[in-house]
Amino acid sequence: MEIKDKKPNIIAIIGAVILLVLAVVGLSYAFFSAYIKGSETDTSIEGTGAKLSLVYADGKSVITSSNIMPGWSATKTFTVTNNGEADTYYKLKISNITNAFVEGGLTFSIASSDGGTSVTEQAVGTTTRTITNSIAIAQGKTHTYTVTAKYINLNKDQTPDLGKSFSYTIGIEASNLSAPEGWQEASKGTLLYNLKEDNEVVVTQTIPGQQVSASSESVLASTDDDYGTSYYFRGSVKNNYVEFANMCWRIVRITGNGNIKIVLHNSNGISTTQSTPSSTTPCSSGNVESAFLKYDTNEMTSPFTPKNNNSSDNAYIGMMYGKENSSSYSETHKNLYKNDIMENLLDWYYNVIAAGDFNSYLGDTIWCNDKSTFAKYKNGTICGTNLGYGENKTCYSGLYRLIENEPSLICPNDNDGGTLSKFTAGDSKGNGALEASIGLLTSDEVIFAGGKYMDTSQEYYLAENSTQYAWWTSTPAENIGSNGIIAITYPGYLSSRYAGESNAIRPALVLKSTVKVLEGYGTSSSPYVITYTTK
């Protein structure tokens, strides 16, 4: 079935389900039958250069059962195969929902172990929704899925389900996303080309946000970002080292526009007067440090906010900020003044990166400093107000994503729909408020790399360094009389720290997709070495 105007076309996997319940000796029994929406021949979608086919393992497109009671479950296995002429993407979606059952009684989960994605058990609910990010599937590849449908024993009266019916469809839909810009056509000799050749994009073993990465996990996986599809490294990765500006960096991800985000691993061996790379790689396993940032041999740590100002004002959760004691959200979070963390980042940038003439190799991106707010969690627990100004108790959306296990590489709009949080130097997708394209990682990026909020893990690559100082992310947490910013401490513990504390600065940069590699394989002993010319 052709998709017109690139609109999603859903293929049914589990069709409408009708459930009749009889109460017998305090238990709820049920008869369960199903049908698929449309005909069983409607099992493929077509898009530009790609064709996906869906096949049921048992040749049947429905789940049929009888004598169902709370505690029942059943499974259905299907495959999605890319029969097209190019790599492509798709998403999983739940739709066509009719559900008047006791809340939480009906659940589903989806598992895959060969390149697809997984969906943890969740209530069917009543809302049509996309339940995964874009899933990459290479030409000729097949993803196998097992859907588990359940009728849960809630340990409470479920007799209201008597006589009710429910139905829902789980299917796939076309994704409008594609590989990061330039990924397929990356020129030989570029860093982007080497990353493509040296890695296969696969599904993660663990679920970002819900689990820390496994000790055996070392993958390049995909999710959506502000530009399209981002490929990110997760777990105990050993092939994402890059030597740039005579320092050692780790590659965090390829952004949707094909640029490559890197974060400082250590700055040993730095010299602003060097014209060639150090003879000894700064990525050597013994070449580590605890503060990350330094020049003139001095280690640099910094508070997030100005020490002498009122750190309990909501203004100071930003990389830049507006007016203290303001009575409005927009005035509070205008990007008028630089916080201490930004002042120090720029100071280092000008004295090291720009002074060494390395800035010509850098691209721009959205540096997310999420200033949007929320009032309560999904379970109804109140966190704070949505006000976000003055000394009002306020919770910021980055904390919500951490608590609710919903990390995202898409930077939200602000409360007023603007781009106060989307820092860029010139990229029109952001606010253009930066003097130079430099920033910090977000807590979401740490989560995708393998961390978990309020949990400890030394298994993922971002936790390998910094044994003395915590290091800042750019993600505000909350203002509860003093501002909190998300930071990571040894050994890989992600939590909130007071913004007035002095912690390590771990700068991140974005390399252009066209930067060339002189040598290397991405390991600590043989990192990718960027070809460059300095003053």
XYZ file of C-alpha atoms in Angstrom:
535
model
C 0.000 0.000 0.000
C 1.602 3.207 -1.112
C 1.911 6.070 1.323
C 0.690 9.240 -0.282
C 2.284 12.544 0.616
C 4.545 10.661 3.023
C 1.707 10.264 5.514
C 2.036 7.328 7.945
C 0.359 4.056 6.980
C -0.319 1.718 9.891
C -0.118 -2.039 9.543
C -2.174 -3.899 12.104
C -0.457 -6.441 14.262
C -2.967 -7.101 16.998
C -6.441 -6.167 15.948
C -9.618 -5.260 17.736
C -10.099 -7.397 20.804
C -13.507 -8.122 22.392
C -13.630 -9.234 25.993
C -16.732 -10.492 27.816
C -16.329 -11.027 31.557
C -18.320 -13.322 33.848
C -18.005 -13.092 37.623
C -17.658 -16.515 39.251
C -16.617 -17.053 42.865
C -14.993 -13.648 43.083
C -12.907 -14.147 39.917
C -13.427 -12.473 36.564
C -13.441 -14.879 33.616
C -13.523 -13.772 30.040
C -13.817 -14.876 26.472
C -11.268 -13.250 24.198
C -11.268 -13.024 20.414
C -9.598 -10.747 17.923
C -9.645 -9.601 14.350
C -7.222 -7.592 12.256
C -8.202 -4.230 10.821
C -8.228 -4.579 7.024
C -7.204 -7.723 5.232
C -4.195 -9.866 5.918
C -2.779 -8.846 2.541
C -2.277 -5.292 3.813
C 1.130 -6.175 5.248
C 3.533 -3.729 3.688
C 4.229 -0.038 3.479
C 6.192 1.704 0.806
C 8.192 4.898 0.922
C 10.905 6.533 -1.111
C 13.534 3.909 -1.842
C 12.215 1.521 0.781
C 9.633 -1.189 1.288
C 8.817 -2.803 4.607
C 6.986 -6.117 4.838
C 5.390 -7.601 7.934
C 5.024 -11.366 8.404
C 3.413 -13.263 11.305
C 5.423 -16.207 12.569
C 2.397 -18.511 12.774
C 0.724 -17.171 9.648
C -2.120 -15.679 11.660
C -2.689 -12.000 12.296
C -4.850 -12.317 15.415
C -4.682 -13.547 18.968
C -7.510 -15.890 19.892
C -8.093 -17.360 23.335
C -10.844 -18.397 25.706
C -11.473 -18.738 29.457
C -9.527 -15.562 30.144
C -9.261 -14.275 33.710
C -7.045 -11.706 35.462
C -3.497 -12.973 35.169
C -3.944 -14.146 31.566
C -1.390 -13.318 28.890
C -0.761 -14.263 25.281
C 1.924 -13.463 22.717
C 2.195 -12.848 19.010
C 5.463 -12.852 17.014
C 5.989 -10.963 13.780
C 8.876 -9.748 11.659
C 9.527 -6.506 9.814
C 11.820 -6.790 6.798
C 13.281 -4.004 4.681
C 12.939 -5.242 1.107
C 13.753 -1.874 -0.384
C 16.813 -0.379 -1.981
C 17.996 1.755 0.938
C 18.213 1.898 4.710
C 15.062 3.342 6.223
C 13.172 3.996 9.462
C 9.813 3.146 10.995
C 8.014 3.496 14.334
C 5.684 1.344 16.413
C 2.274 2.779 17.262
C -0.868 1.875 19.201
C -4.180 3.103 17.777
C -7.851 2.304 17.223
C -8.307 1.958 20.977
C -11.640 1.187 22.617
C -11.087 0.620 26.320
C -13.633 1.090 29.098
C -11.911 -1.336 31.456
C -10.690 -0.569 34.965
C -7.609 1.616 34.554
C -4.426 -0.421 34.241
C -6.169 -3.747 33.680
C -5.092 -4.113 30.073
C -1.382 -3.946 29.253
C 1.003 -4.762 26.449
C 4.753 -4.998 25.984
C 6.990 -5.544 22.964
C 10.390 -7.232 22.852
C 13.039 -7.619 20.170
C 16.532 -9.098 20.292
C 17.795 -8.774 16.732
C 17.948 -5.093 15.901
C 14.431 -3.885 16.644
C 13.496 -1.952 19.761
C 11.622 -2.893 22.925
C 8.633 -1.340 24.664
C 8.286 -1.983 28.383
C 4.961 -3.110 29.777
C 2.464 -0.285 29.849
C -1.271 0.202 30.128
C -3.233 0.169 26.891
C -4.990 3.339 28.019
C -7.267 5.244 25.676
C -4.859 7.476 23.737
C -3.562 6.794 20.243
C 0.179 7.273 20.393
C 3.535 6.452 18.863
C 5.271 4.149 21.327
C 8.838 4.217 19.983
C 11.275 6.637 18.440
C 12.349 6.040 14.852
C 13.858 2.580 14.399
C 16.666 2.209 11.869
C 16.478 -0.840 9.628
C 19.162 -1.506 7.059
C 18.481 -2.721 3.551
C 17.814 -6.472 3.599
C 17.605 -6.625 7.412
C 14.782 -8.219 9.434
C 13.594 -7.242 12.918
C 11.693 -9.807 14.991
C 9.121 -8.679 17.567
C 7.101 -10.443 20.235
C 4.013 -8.632 21.527
C 2.689 -9.728 24.914
C -0.938 -8.844 25.723
C -2.110 -9.124 29.341
C -5.236 -8.815 31.457
C -3.783 -7.846 34.837
C -5.026 -8.953 38.265
C -5.208 -5.571 39.970
C -6.082 -7.011 43.383
C -9.171 -4.871 43.458
C -12.730 -5.096 42.239
C -12.681 -5.637 38.491
C -16.379 -6.465 38.177
C -16.947 -3.106 36.402
C -15.322 -4.872 33.430
C -18.366 -7.137 33.160
C -19.988 -6.771 29.779
C -17.393 -4.309 28.555
C -15.352 -4.711 25.388
C -12.000 -3.429 24.308
C -10.013 -3.221 21.131
C -6.682 -1.868 20.038
C -4.248 -2.097 17.163
C -0.476 -2.203 17.437
C 1.272 -1.561 14.165
C 4.113 0.121 12.350
C 4.082 3.482 10.682
C 6.438 5.127 8.254
C 8.981 7.510 9.709
C 9.750 10.728 7.879
C 13.252 10.613 9.284
C 16.329 9.357 7.529
C 19.921 8.712 8.496
C 21.884 11.746 9.700
C 22.631 14.102 6.846
C 25.588 12.900 4.832
C 25.746 9.504 6.579
C 25.172 7.457 3.440
C 27.388 9.608 1.228
C 30.148 10.397 3.727
C 33.402 10.985 1.901
C 36.206 8.532 2.438
C 38.795 9.957 4.781
C 36.324 11.892 6.919
C 35.557 11.103 10.538
C 31.916 10.541 9.604
C 32.932 7.930 7.024
C 35.160 6.109 9.521
C 32.384 6.032 12.105
C 30.040 4.508 9.554
C 32.580 1.905 8.471
C 33.619 0.969 12.022
C 30.151 0.667 13.575
C 26.803 -0.995 12.953
C 23.683 0.785 14.205
C 21.844 -1.671 16.475
C 19.260 -1.720 19.251
C 20.431 -1.188 22.829
C 20.582 -4.108 25.263
C 19.172 -1.940 28.036
C 16.487 0.736 27.959
C 17.806 4.318 28.303
C 16.271 5.988 31.338
C 15.050 2.788 32.930
C 18.370 0.994 33.304
C 22.058 1.749 33.443
C 23.917 0.225 30.528
C 24.980 -3.396 30.875
C 28.638 -4.283 31.414
C 28.660 -6.061 28.053
C 26.890 -3.251 26.215
C 28.895 -1.263 23.684
C 26.695 -0.056 20.849
C 25.880 2.693 18.408
C 22.100 3.146 18.536
C 19.600 5.668 17.190
C 16.953 8.047 18.463
C 15.361 11.318 17.335
C 16.945 14.713 17.914
C 16.191 18.290 16.841
C 17.574 17.681 13.347
C 16.284 14.201 12.532
C 17.881 10.936 13.613
C 20.884 10.890 15.911
C 23.283 7.966 16.280
C 24.600 7.772 19.859
C 27.210 5.650 21.623
C 26.033 3.727 24.692
C 27.782 1.578 27.267
C 31.389 0.548 27.779
C 32.423 1.874 24.387
C 36.110 1.587 23.525
C 36.186 2.905 19.952
C 34.931 6.494 20.310
C 38.193 8.268 21.183
C 39.234 11.214 19.062
C 42.262 13.475 19.297
C 41.415 17.064 18.488
C 43.234 20.283 19.382
C 45.942 18.140 21.048
C 43.430 16.883 23.607
C 41.513 13.657 24.018
C 37.749 13.632 23.450
C 35.000 11.025 23.394
C 32.466 10.950 20.576
C 29.002 11.162 22.129
C 26.784 11.097 19.066
C 26.247 12.033 15.458
C 23.570 14.707 15.292
C 20.713 14.582 12.809
C 22.484 17.061 10.531
C 25.620 14.913 10.363
C 27.830 16.838 12.762
C 29.733 14.962 15.467
C 29.347 15.942 19.127
C 32.420 15.333 21.266
C 33.055 15.811 24.981
C 36.431 16.377 26.640
C 38.065 13.241 28.061
C 41.214 14.973 29.236
C 43.328 17.940 28.258
C 46.751 16.506 29.105
C 49.380 17.441 26.579
C 47.657 20.683 25.613
C 49.813 23.520 24.394
C 48.412 26.559 22.648
C 51.739 26.981 20.844
C 51.863 23.479 19.332
C 51.590 23.277 15.564
C 51.498 19.461 15.409
C 49.828 16.793 17.561
C 51.681 15.513 20.615
C 54.020 12.603 19.972
C 52.289 10.728 22.792
C 48.544 10.422 22.416
C 46.594 12.265 25.110
C 44.097 9.373 24.954
C 46.545 6.942 26.527
C 44.817 4.885 29.223
C 47.200 6.306 31.815
C 46.615 9.865 30.675
C 43.628 10.779 32.824
C 42.667 13.587 35.121
C 39.891 14.702 37.402
C 39.015 18.258 36.445
C 38.904 17.953 32.629
C 39.362 21.632 31.906
C 42.634 23.479 32.229
C 45.027 25.786 30.508
C 48.333 27.194 31.667
C 48.474 23.970 33.778
C 45.703 25.250 36.052
C 42.656 23.073 36.708
C 39.346 24.839 36.298
C 36.231 24.245 38.344
C 33.274 26.581 38.555
C 29.913 27.186 40.180
C 27.032 27.123 37.743
C 25.695 30.440 39.055
C 27.420 33.658 40.163
C 28.630 33.103 43.719
C 27.685 36.544 44.955
C 24.160 36.583 43.585
C 20.965 35.150 44.997
C 21.179 31.529 43.832
C 17.595 30.867 44.996
C 16.207 33.005 42.184
C 14.953 30.997 39.218
C 16.949 33.209 36.855
C 20.182 31.413 37.707
C 19.279 27.959 36.425
C 20.229 29.140 32.921
C 23.509 29.171 31.030
C 22.378 32.743 30.471
C 19.716 34.570 32.420
C 17.482 37.614 32.598
C 16.228 39.715 35.499
C 16.429 38.662 39.124
C 13.265 39.207 41.230
C 11.172 39.436 38.078
C 7.438 38.716 38.161
C 7.317 36.928 34.807
C 8.808 33.792 33.292
C 9.995 35.468 30.094
C 11.779 38.323 31.877
C 13.463 35.883 34.267
C 14.849 33.647 31.552
C 15.805 36.136 28.861
C 19.350 35.480 27.709
C 20.827 38.817 28.739
C 23.736 37.866 31.012
C 26.151 34.941 31.199
C 26.166 32.672 34.204
C 29.560 31.730 35.667
C 29.579 28.387 33.890
C 29.199 30.063 30.482
C 31.778 32.724 31.288
C 34.325 30.028 32.096
C 33.472 27.918 29.048
C 34.001 30.903 26.780
C 37.180 31.934 28.579
C 38.643 28.481 27.923
C 37.338 28.438 24.347
C 39.041 31.702 23.419
C 42.324 30.865 25.192
C 42.610 27.298 23.907
C 40.384 26.485 20.941
C 40.330 29.837 19.164
C 43.919 30.689 20.128
C 45.054 27.424 18.567
C 43.031 28.172 15.430
C 40.969 25.001 15.881
C 37.590 26.741 15.719
C 37.377 26.477 11.914
C 36.684 22.744 12.296
C 33.663 23.277 14.489
C 30.012 23.252 13.502
C 26.986 24.528 15.381
C 24.133 22.747 17.089
C 21.382 23.314 19.642
C 22.912 23.329 23.119
C 19.881 22.530 25.258
C 19.503 24.276 28.626
C 15.884 23.232 29.204
C 14.099 26.037 31.057
C 10.582 24.668 30.529
C 8.733 23.718 33.714
C 6.207 21.203 35.042
C 3.977 21.045 38.112
C 3.372 17.352 38.814
C 4.459 13.864 37.882
C 2.357 11.245 36.110
C 1.161 9.777 39.393
C -0.183 13.170 40.478
C 2.622 14.018 42.914
C 3.163 17.775 42.994
C 6.730 18.881 42.339
C 6.414 22.651 42.246
C 4.774 25.493 40.424
C 4.989 26.248 36.736
C 5.891 29.850 37.508
C 9.662 29.759 36.988
C 10.354 33.256 38.298
C 11.474 34.893 41.526
C 12.009 32.418 44.360
C 8.917 30.373 43.538
C 9.444 26.652 44.015
C 9.762 25.430 40.434
C 10.582 22.103 38.819
C 12.158 21.971 35.380
C 11.298 19.498 32.648
C 14.712 17.810 32.569
C 13.973 16.486 36.073
C 10.590 15.198 34.884
C 12.232 13.231 32.077
C 14.719 11.727 34.535
C 12.078 10.706 37.082
C 9.622 9.409 34.476
C 12.363 7.600 32.503
C 11.647 9.546 29.327
C 15.017 10.879 28.072
C 14.962 12.841 24.837
C 17.491 14.495 22.549
C 14.814 16.928 21.351
C 15.052 20.241 23.193
C 11.571 21.441 24.243
C 10.224 24.887 23.574
C 9.944 27.121 26.609
C 6.785 27.849 28.586
C 5.978 30.701 26.249
C 6.718 28.599 23.143
C 10.016 30.324 22.483
C 13.623 29.225 22.101
C 15.184 30.594 25.296
C 16.542 27.106 26.057
C 17.895 26.359 22.575
C 21.324 27.955 22.577
C 23.090 28.303 19.234
C 25.791 30.534 17.812
C 24.213 30.934 14.396
C 21.997 27.935 13.686
C 18.516 29.247 12.892
C 16.888 26.392 14.818
C 18.036 28.058 18.045
C 18.221 31.462 19.675
C 21.610 32.640 18.327
C 22.576 33.841 21.818
C 26.001 32.164 21.962
C 29.246 33.940 21.112
C 30.741 30.592 20.097
C 29.343 27.107 19.671
C 30.428 25.454 22.905
C 28.374 23.926 25.675
C 27.842 21.092 28.129
C 26.183 17.723 27.693
C 22.581 17.448 28.830
C 21.498 14.924 31.456
C 19.518 13.244 28.644
C 22.758 12.667 26.721
C 24.293 11.117 29.845
C 21.250 8.830 30.116
C 21.546 7.705 26.499
C 25.275 7.121 27.053
C 24.410 4.637 29.810
C 23.708 6.501 33.054
C 20.559 6.583 35.179
C 19.266 9.233 37.558
C 20.073 8.523 41.207
C 21.933 5.373 40.237
C 25.590 4.436 40.016
C 27.429 2.789 37.169
C 31.055 2.787 36.102
C 30.275 0.704 33.042
C 29.597 3.494 30.558
C 32.292 5.530 28.893
C 31.344 8.924 30.378
C 31.982 7.547 33.875
C 35.535 6.450 33.140
C 37.119 9.735 34.136
C 36.791 12.422 36.817
C 37.446 10.681 40.111
C 37.749 13.826 42.207
C 35.150 16.329 41.002
C 31.523 16.140 39.991
C 30.952 17.637 36.563
C 28.060 19.768 35.404
C 25.484 19.003 32.765
C 23.438 21.860 31.296
C 20.141 20.521 32.662
C 18.299 22.466 35.401
C 16.562 20.311 37.998
C 14.562 22.471 40.397
C 14.502 25.552 42.554
C 13.530 24.621 46.106
C 15.073 27.519 47.961
C 18.350 26.946 46.158
C 18.861 26.009 42.547
C 19.748 22.478 41.542
C 21.558 21.483 38.345
C 22.060 17.898 37.214
C 25.664 16.732 37.555
C 27.554 13.452 37.462
C 29.883 12.406 40.249
C 32.325 9.558 40.753
C 31.613 6.702 40.243
C 29.120 7.576 37.512
C 26.371 8.780 39.863
C 23.868 11.153 38.232
C 22.084 13.501 40.626
C 21.253 17.116 41.382
C 23.844 19.489 42.854
C 23.461 22.985 44.269
C 24.162 25.483 41.525
C 26.443 27.542 43.767
C 28.854 24.644 44.278
C 32.127 24.593 42.407
C 32.292 21.520 40.177
C 34.258 20.456 37.115
C 33.537 21.892 33.673
C 33.408 19.265 30.939
C 33.072 21.145 27.660
C 31.501 19.701 24.547
C 32.055 20.758 20.946
C 30.612 19.781 17.581
C 32.926 18.805 14.734
C 31.760 19.439 11.190
C 30.710 16.361 9.248
C 33.495 17.103 6.750
C 36.466 16.993 9.154
C 39.129 14.576 7.965
C 40.968 11.892 9.892
C 44.742 11.627 9.693
C 44.911 8.187 11.292
C 43.479 5.981 14.003
C 40.791 3.433 14.819
C 38.985 5.192 17.665
C 40.695 3.294 20.510
C 42.604 4.875 23.384
C 45.917 3.605 21.979
C 44.991 4.593 18.422
C 42.374 7.353 18.531
C 40.953 9.034 15.476
C 43.323 11.952 14.880
C 41.768 14.964 13.186
C 43.761 16.454 10.341
C 44.269 20.153 11.047
C 46.578 23.095 10.565
C 47.285 25.524 13.390
C 48.989 28.885 13.525
